[in-house]
XYZ file of C-alpha atoms in Angstrom:
523
model
C 59.089 95.288 79.442
C 61.340 95.986 81.716
C 61.150 91.856 83.173
C 62.932 91.709 79.974
C 65.165 94.556 80.234
C 68.313 92.604 80.161
C 68.042 89.735 78.441
C 65.429 91.079 75.255
C 68.269 91.693 72.735
C 68.945 88.245 70.158
C 71.741 85.684 70.710
C 74.181 87.390 68.002
C 72.853 91.495 69.083
C 73.838 90.709 73.026
C 77.123 89.172 72.270
C 77.890 92.140 69.597
C 76.507 94.218 72.603
C 79.342 93.250 74.822
C 81.896 91.743 72.440
C 84.241 94.302 74.602
C 83.392 96.203 76.922
C 86.785 96.502 78.779
C 89.732 97.008 77.015
C 93.870 98.475 78.134
C 95.807 99.426 76.532
C 99.330 97.822 77.549
C 101.188 100.804 75.870
C 99.716 103.294 77.812
C 98.083 101.648 80.703
C 94.326 102.933 79.987
C 91.409 101.371 81.058
C 88.782 101.775 78.495
C 85.400 100.698 79.909
C 82.100 101.551 77.545
C 79.145 100.357 75.973
C 76.421 101.425 73.777
C 76.472 104.282 75.773
C 78.720 105.475 78.064
C 82.543 105.622 77.735
C 84.521 106.060 81.139
C 88.289 106.004 81.383
C 91.419 106.211 83.426
C 95.097 105.349 83.144
C 97.987 105.027 85.250
C 100.012 107.534 86.338
C 103.702 107.894 86.245
C 103.589 107.932 90.464
C 101.465 105.137 89.316
C 98.599 106.351 90.958
C 95.270 105.313 88.515
C 93.829 108.845 86.837
C 90.309 110.405 85.325
C 90.691 110.954 81.926
C 86.568 110.835 80.631
C 83.292 110.206 81.512
C 80.479 110.855 79.110
C 78.837 109.537 76.863
C 80.443 106.262 74.080
C 83.638 108.347 72.373
C 85.445 106.071 69.546
C 88.093 103.884 71.718
C 91.703 104.142 70.524
C 95.263 103.518 71.611
C 96.423 106.414 73.147
C 94.210 109.012 75.667
C 96.976 110.772 77.286
C 95.993 114.355 75.277
C 93.681 114.370 78.662
C 95.724 114.476 81.152
C 96.270 118.095 81.362
C 100.065 118.487 83.130
C 101.395 121.731 83.278
C 103.561 124.128 85.405
C 101.464 125.743 87.636
C 102.355 128.666 90.734
C 102.571 127.841 94.245
C 101.664 123.581 93.313
C 103.153 121.199 95.507
C 104.510 118.321 93.459
C 105.220 115.423 93.166
C 108.561 114.559 91.590
C 111.582 117.020 93.360
C 112.372 118.503 89.902
C 108.916 118.427 88.282
C 106.952 121.848 87.987
C 104.587 119.316 85.881
C 102.959 116.361 87.703
C 101.263 117.450 90.892
C 98.512 115.902 91.914
C 96.069 119.236 92.638
C 95.611 119.838 89.682
C 95.103 115.911 88.047
C 91.207 113.879 87.589
C 92.367 111.491 90.192
C 90.213 107.519 89.955
C 90.379 107.721 94.642
C 92.485 110.411 95.854
C 94.733 109.452 99.274
C 95.658 112.338 101.674
C 98.335 114.270 102.248
C 100.363 113.673 99.199
C 100.443 117.026 96.972
C 96.579 116.960 96.462
C 94.721 118.839 99.031
C 91.232 118.226 97.946
C 89.690 115.957 100.882
C 90.439 112.119 99.755
C 88.736 108.971 99.104
C 91.070 107.026 102.022
C 92.437 107.914 105.219
C 93.938 105.528 107.001
C 96.159 106.015 110.666
C 98.664 103.931 111.176
C 101.066 102.551 114.456
C 102.927 105.677 113.971
C 100.122 108.303 113.588
C 100.930 109.399 109.572
C 98.101 109.035 107.964
C 99.662 109.516 104.585
C 99.451 105.848 101.810
C 100.739 105.661 98.744
C 98.640 103.290 96.421
C 99.701 102.237 93.451
C 98.830 99.938 90.129
C 99.434 96.035 91.388
C 97.822 94.657 88.522
C 94.307 94.128 86.690
C 91.633 91.529 85.823
C 88.664 91.719 83.455
C 85.699 88.867 84.590
C 82.393 88.499 83.405
C 79.422 89.372 85.043
C 80.123 91.179 88.525
C 80.665 89.269 91.705
C 79.116 89.881 94.641
C 79.888 91.889 97.083
C 80.537 89.647 100.656
C 78.086 89.997 103.382
C 76.373 93.867 101.604
C 73.515 94.521 99.143
C 74.577 94.944 96.009
C 73.121 95.174 91.882
C 73.320 91.300 90.679
C 73.961 89.508 86.856
C 71.564 86.821 85.643
C 73.789 86.217 83.614
C 77.933 86.601 82.170
C 76.904 88.736 78.819
C 74.991 91.344 81.320
C 78.172 92.850 82.463
C 81.777 93.020 82.735
C 83.950 94.372 86.024
C 86.859 95.465 86.434
C 88.995 94.955 89.179
C 92.282 97.037 89.819
C 94.581 95.971 92.465
C 96.958 98.407 94.292
C 99.466 98.438 96.766
C 101.121 100.974 99.620
C 103.950 99.484 99.628
C 104.550 100.871 103.527
C 101.465 99.319 104.984
C 100.958 95.900 102.578
C 97.974 97.847 102.613
C 95.738 96.056 98.979
C 93.462 98.255 97.663
C 91.177 96.984 94.982
C 88.387 99.064 93.080
C 85.986 97.386 91.360
C 84.260 98.432 88.667
C 81.351 97.234 86.790
C 79.418 98.654 83.674
C 76.381 96.819 82.033
C 75.573 96.344 78.780
C 72.324 97.493 78.902
C 72.028 101.530 79.884
C 74.245 104.196 80.842
C 75.438 102.378 84.132
C 78.829 101.890 86.285
C 78.638 100.597 89.496
C 82.133 101.103 91.775
C 82.912 99.806 95.925
C 86.079 99.606 97.062
C 87.580 96.257 99.580
C 90.514 96.918 101.593
C 92.790 93.597 102.817
C 95.698 94.249 105.316
C 98.557 92.573 103.731
C 100.955 94.535 106.395
C 102.089 93.245 110.157
C 100.403 96.322 111.931
C 96.850 97.045 112.406
C 95.643 99.966 111.161
C 92.903 101.918 111.284
C 90.373 103.039 108.935
C 89.229 106.243 109.088
C 87.499 107.174 105.545
C 87.068 104.428 102.736
C 84.386 106.119 99.787
C 82.488 103.787 97.548
C 82.989 105.874 94.935
C 85.308 109.443 93.925
C 85.045 111.432 90.863
C 86.303 114.394 89.389
C 85.210 115.658 86.510
C 86.487 118.544 84.735
C 84.287 121.687 85.225
C 81.616 122.555 88.155
C 78.840 123.628 85.393
C 75.896 121.298 87.082
C 73.129 122.232 89.482
C 72.898 119.593 92.069
C 69.731 117.780 93.009
C 68.421 116.074 95.943
C 65.769 114.669 97.601
C 65.003 116.424 101.388
C 62.411 116.664 103.750
C 60.744 114.985 106.884
C 57.878 112.852 108.307
C 54.847 113.338 106.220
C 56.733 115.010 103.076
C 59.538 112.735 102.179
C 62.508 113.033 99.078
C 61.644 117.081 98.150
C 62.878 118.285 95.339
C 66.222 120.693 96.264
C 68.296 122.056 93.530
C 72.461 124.682 93.710
C 74.319 125.522 92.017
C 77.534 124.476 92.167
C 80.123 126.889 93.525
C 83.624 126.796 95.233
C 83.504 125.204 98.407
C 81.689 122.015 99.448
C 77.751 120.943 98.255
C 77.380 117.051 100.357
C 74.334 115.128 101.227
C 74.163 113.400 104.825
C 73.187 111.248 107.867
C 74.522 110.718 110.679
C 71.346 109.285 112.766
C 72.325 105.766 111.497
C 70.020 105.207 109.016
C 69.694 107.235 105.603
C 66.157 107.250 106.689
C 63.476 109.769 104.485
C 64.766 112.202 105.302
C 68.144 112.437 104.200
C 67.854 110.111 100.792
C 72.030 108.236 99.827
C 70.667 109.711 95.951
C 71.715 112.138 94.333
C 71.753 114.328 90.581
C 74.059 116.263 88.555
C 72.358 117.806 85.294
C 73.516 120.981 83.669
C 71.525 123.639 83.526
C 70.022 123.424 80.217
C 69.095 119.458 80.740
C 65.908 118.762 81.450
C 63.846 115.878 81.537
C 64.663 115.043 77.861
C 67.388 116.162 76.714
C 70.859 116.993 78.189
C 73.226 115.669 80.436
C 72.427 113.726 83.816
C 75.282 112.074 86.070
C 73.058 110.658 88.718
C 74.313 109.073 91.301
C 73.568 106.017 94.519
C 73.816 104.529 96.944
C 72.883 100.873 98.453
C 74.358 101.141 101.773
C 71.212 102.804 104.937
C 73.244 103.555 107.312
C 75.528 107.284 108.076
C 76.144 108.113 104.761
C 77.903 111.378 102.871
C 77.838 112.210 99.247
C 80.099 115.448 98.561
C 80.957 118.021 95.388
C 84.550 119.682 96.350
C 84.873 122.404 93.369
C 88.278 123.064 93.918
C 89.492 126.766 92.975
C 90.115 125.676 89.323
C 86.534 124.559 88.667
C 87.374 121.252 88.957
C 84.826 119.032 90.733
C 85.670 116.072 93.246
C 82.575 113.443 93.885
C 83.005 111.237 96.831
C 80.088 109.431 97.591
C 79.855 106.879 100.841
C 79.878 105.801 104.586
C 80.077 109.434 106.310
C 83.875 109.528 107.725
C 82.232 111.328 110.556
C 83.258 109.433 113.366
C 83.973 106.203 111.517
C 86.778 103.507 112.371
C 87.189 100.298 111.097
C 90.072 98.778 112.728
C 91.912 96.743 110.318
C 94.056 93.594 111.541
C 96.414 92.042 109.832
C 94.656 89.563 107.483
C 91.108 91.272 107.595
C 88.936 92.671 104.285
C 87.037 95.752 104.882
C 84.898 96.345 101.636
C 82.863 99.259 101.251
C 79.309 99.672 100.548
C 78.383 100.104 96.018
C 77.959 102.929 95.032
C 75.962 103.324 91.245
C 76.786 105.890 88.285
C 73.857 106.000 86.256
C 75.189 108.415 83.085
C 72.146 110.960 80.655
C 72.486 112.688 77.543
C 68.981 111.855 77.462
C 67.176 114.050 80.092
C 66.569 113.157 83.180
C 63.933 110.828 82.373
C 66.132 109.207 80.890
C 68.533 108.565 84.206
C 65.366 107.499 86.459
C 63.850 104.858 83.916
C 68.077 103.366 84.280
C 67.494 103.690 87.616
C 63.969 102.124 88.213
C 64.943 99.309 85.323
C 67.816 98.312 86.897
C 67.193 98.515 90.961
C 63.106 96.408 89.962
C 65.257 93.617 88.058
C 68.920 93.445 89.194
C 68.168 94.073 92.935
C 65.228 92.722 94.002
C 65.286 89.639 94.501
C 63.416 86.696 95.342
C 60.216 85.667 93.830
C 58.195 88.667 93.879
C 60.317 91.064 92.002
C 58.900 90.048 88.606
C 54.379 89.967 89.916
C 52.471 92.063 90.929
C 52.704 92.710 95.063
C 49.237 91.707 96.643
C 47.109 94.063 97.299
C 47.251 94.604 100.743
C 44.986 96.652 103.779
C 46.736 96.994 107.449
C 44.703 97.320 110.942
C 46.329 99.988 111.716
C 44.935 103.556 110.640
C 40.963 101.288 111.650
C 42.354 100.140 114.953
C 44.994 101.647 116.899
C 46.218 99.125 119.843
C 41.928 99.197 120.321
C 41.716 95.397 118.500
C 40.432 92.084 119.186
C 41.103 88.733 117.090
C 37.412 89.207 116.155
C 37.163 92.255 115.599
C 40.388 92.361 113.591
C 38.907 89.116 111.839
C 35.447 91.190 110.578
C 38.355 93.932 108.962
C 39.969 90.963 106.995
C 36.511 89.397 105.729
C 35.956 93.748 104.368
C 39.116 93.405 102.942
C 38.324 90.675 101.550
C 35.348 91.513 99.641
C 37.476 94.691 98.436
C 39.771 91.999 96.583
C 42.200 92.994 99.375
C 45.313 89.613 99.098
C 47.180 89.816 102.370
C 46.036 90.727 105.933
C 48.626 92.829 108.446
C 48.351 93.077 111.480
C 50.171 96.036 113.385
C 51.937 96.998 115.706
C 50.171 96.561 119.205
C 49.849 92.772 118.839
C 52.500 91.705 121.871
C 53.469 92.022 125.529
C 51.862 94.870 127.470
C 51.668 97.032 124.051
C 48.512 99.474 125.501
C 50.484 102.558 123.919
C 54.015 103.694 122.407
C 54.772 103.951 125.962
C 54.967 99.114 126.517
C 56.136 96.437 125.433
C 58.557 96.617 122.685
C 61.256 93.468 123.049
C 58.081 91.202 124.290
C 57.629 89.575 121.021
C 55.126 87.126 122.648
C 51.374 87.543 121.638
C 48.915 89.549 123.966
C 46.853 86.512 125.608
C 43.845 89.224 125.639
C 43.244 90.535 122.849
C 44.366 87.242 120.662
C 43.470 84.953 122.909
C 44.873 81.692 120.408
C 48.007 83.598 119.398
C 49.325 84.757 116.297
C 48.420 80.970 114.761
C 45.156 81.394 115.373
C 44.427 84.554 114.333
C 46.137 83.154 110.830
C 44.786 79.564 110.403
C 41.426 82.157 110.356
C 42.459 84.160 107.836
C 44.278 82.609 106.138
C 41.132 80.574 105.623
C 39.685 83.191 103.749
C 41.094 82.920 101.205
C 43.948 85.502 101.965
C 47.287 85.726 103.551
C 48.196 87.277 106.575
C 51.232 89.210 107.270
C 52.487 90.707 111.035
C 54.205 93.830 112.355
C 58.127 94.220 114.002
C 59.874 96.293 115.353
C 63.291 94.044 116.482
C 65.062 96.234 117.014
C 63.657 98.287 119.625
C 62.751 97.889 123.446
C 59.802 100.188 125.629
C 61.160 100.436 129.443
C 58.502 99.460 130.267
C 58.755 95.290 129.034
C 60.265 92.578 130.373
C 63.820 93.024 127.961
C 64.936 95.462 129.388
C 63.656 95.571 133.216
C 66.182 92.126 132.805
C 68.802 93.761 130.876
C 68.567 96.920 130.939
C 72.347 97.964 129.567
C 70.616 95.784 125.964
C 70.504 99.072 124.849
C 72.558 102.026 123.909
C 73.793 103.761 126.195
C 76.903 105.485 127.730
C 77.955 104.613 130.520
C 76.614 107.313 133.353
C 75.378 109.800 131.142
C 71.142 109.321 129.784
C 70.297 107.844 127.661
C 68.174 109.085 124.540
C 64.331 108.198 123.984
C 62.522 108.784 120.942
C 58.684 107.734 120.531
C 59.351 106.523 124.486
C 61.564 103.869 122.934
C 65.148 102.793 123.089
C 68.046 101.338 120.105
C 68.875 97.401 121.178
C 72.323 96.694 121.073
C 72.555 94.804 118.008
C 77.071 94.131 117.934
C 75.921 91.581 120.777
C 75.785 88.402 120.387
C 72.994 87.434 122.789
C 70.604 90.213 122.068
C 70.089 88.847 118.845
C 69.499 85.364 119.745
C 67.265 86.415 121.969
C 65.044 88.581 119.638
C 66.032 85.836 116.856
C 64.447 83.334 119.365
C 61.478 84.570 119.987
C 60.405 86.181 116.690
C 61.385 82.602 115.006
C 58.810 81.186 117.557
C 56.195 83.150 116.271
C 57.310 83.047 112.727
C 57.743 78.753 112.602
C 54.663 77.834 113.883
C 51.842 80.799 112.382
C 51.048 80.844 109.006
C 53.051 84.247 107.873
C 53.899 84.941 104.683
C 55.125 88.984 104.779
C 56.383 91.231 107.526
C 56.160 94.738 107.927
C 59.528 96.158 110.201
C 59.672 98.678 110.462
C 62.778 101.437 112.668
C 60.427 104.640 114.264
C 63.625 106.228 116.030
C 67.227 106.746 114.479
C 70.346 106.597 116.012
C 72.019 108.256 119.309
C 74.001 107.465 122.347
C 75.930 104.800 120.057
C 78.217 102.724 122.036
C 77.980 99.033 123.031
C 79.487 98.471 126.664
C 80.062 95.312 126.063
C 83.267 96.509 123.499
C 84.890 98.233 125.511
C 86.966 96.747 127.532
C 90.938 97.646 128.528
C 92.786 96.516 125.020
C 90.113 98.788 123.370
C 90.473 101.925 125.409
C 94.256 101.726 124.581
C 93.156 101.349 121.272
C 91.962 104.833 120.941
C 93.954 106.883 122.728
C 96.122 105.773 120.966
C 94.313 107.611 117.644
């Protein structure tokens, strides 16, 4: 069953599966990550950069895979070493390409330095191989429950001029064609730098013979499958909305033209991140395809002070030589058992009933109890109270941000209603949209500067609501205290957390100081 997907092997078979999943050949400076399904091979290039040699179906290990390096003299090529016309980054498959050093394709990283330069040179320093999978600081990610499920390679590279250390993380799971990737930057130098681009994954493939598949749509028609043939140039899906959403899903697939549901080569890419993202395929003039996946670099600027670090979100690659269905099953099993967490991960979710379509904003406590009672008769196990229970929320023009029960609708508050629902033998859930406010609210009247807006300019609304500036500690604490009071007093087993508009006028008045202004002028 899926419940035991990662733990189904006997002790002996499990050891055989993972006895060696990551090996480093010192003589050729080559890394080989493999399991029964896949191989991922890369090498340290003559200039210290990492080059990609192979990703696909499992192949036998060998000491030297240098025959996969395509180094030859080409006309009109910028070359790394003076007098050597064969070594150009433009024509190599690279592991984490940098900007501006004989590679004209889109880079995985770009760093603005004090002198205005954006050139980096990340060269190999060392590596470690560990059993299991480390946590990513402050970010959701896949995980393991024991060290036998996966191995992780951390390759350390450094830019000697700036002192920036780059650690590339690769985890290969024992089961399935899965590799997860991310990057961590640490400023070990003495000067402030700006990260302008920091991809989670870059992958160069030897040809362009793929069909690009993405999931796009809009409200009520989410995740339509869109296909296109890769050609020279850029194919991409991204979001600049502040969220990924049902309109721009951070997932895409490359499949061979002859691949179907149960046969053919397929590579799926997923980014575990809900903010602005970009997934891009660039086909160069020699039909080499570069895939980059990560935070959208457009408007991205992360100040990295000396001693600070930045961790990118995790990207997941799944390879299948048995078509789209095998790739889908692998993702589903991984995310259901090694991304989802908590009590309900391995249990059937309760059947719920939500009052919204039945009542909209027009309800009383007794009416809700009546609906919940009928729902219980039908086998419902969880009753969820949706929008309209708080403040002066009589329609969608008012009340967001005032997370106090409306006494006219709920004279006994959320506490009283939840106790009546639980007394029936079913659980109670509650709706919040804590990152939003209406101008017609006590919160906005008291703190009009708490919304995202640009001084002197119009602030756009969506559904008559505005986005709160959660970069401000006082805003987060204000909302948290109201929510915590309700949840500590009432019997709430489930929260429906909504987000009904994307971000506009993304600007924080708190963060704009004279020093910040100087930094922006410097950029």
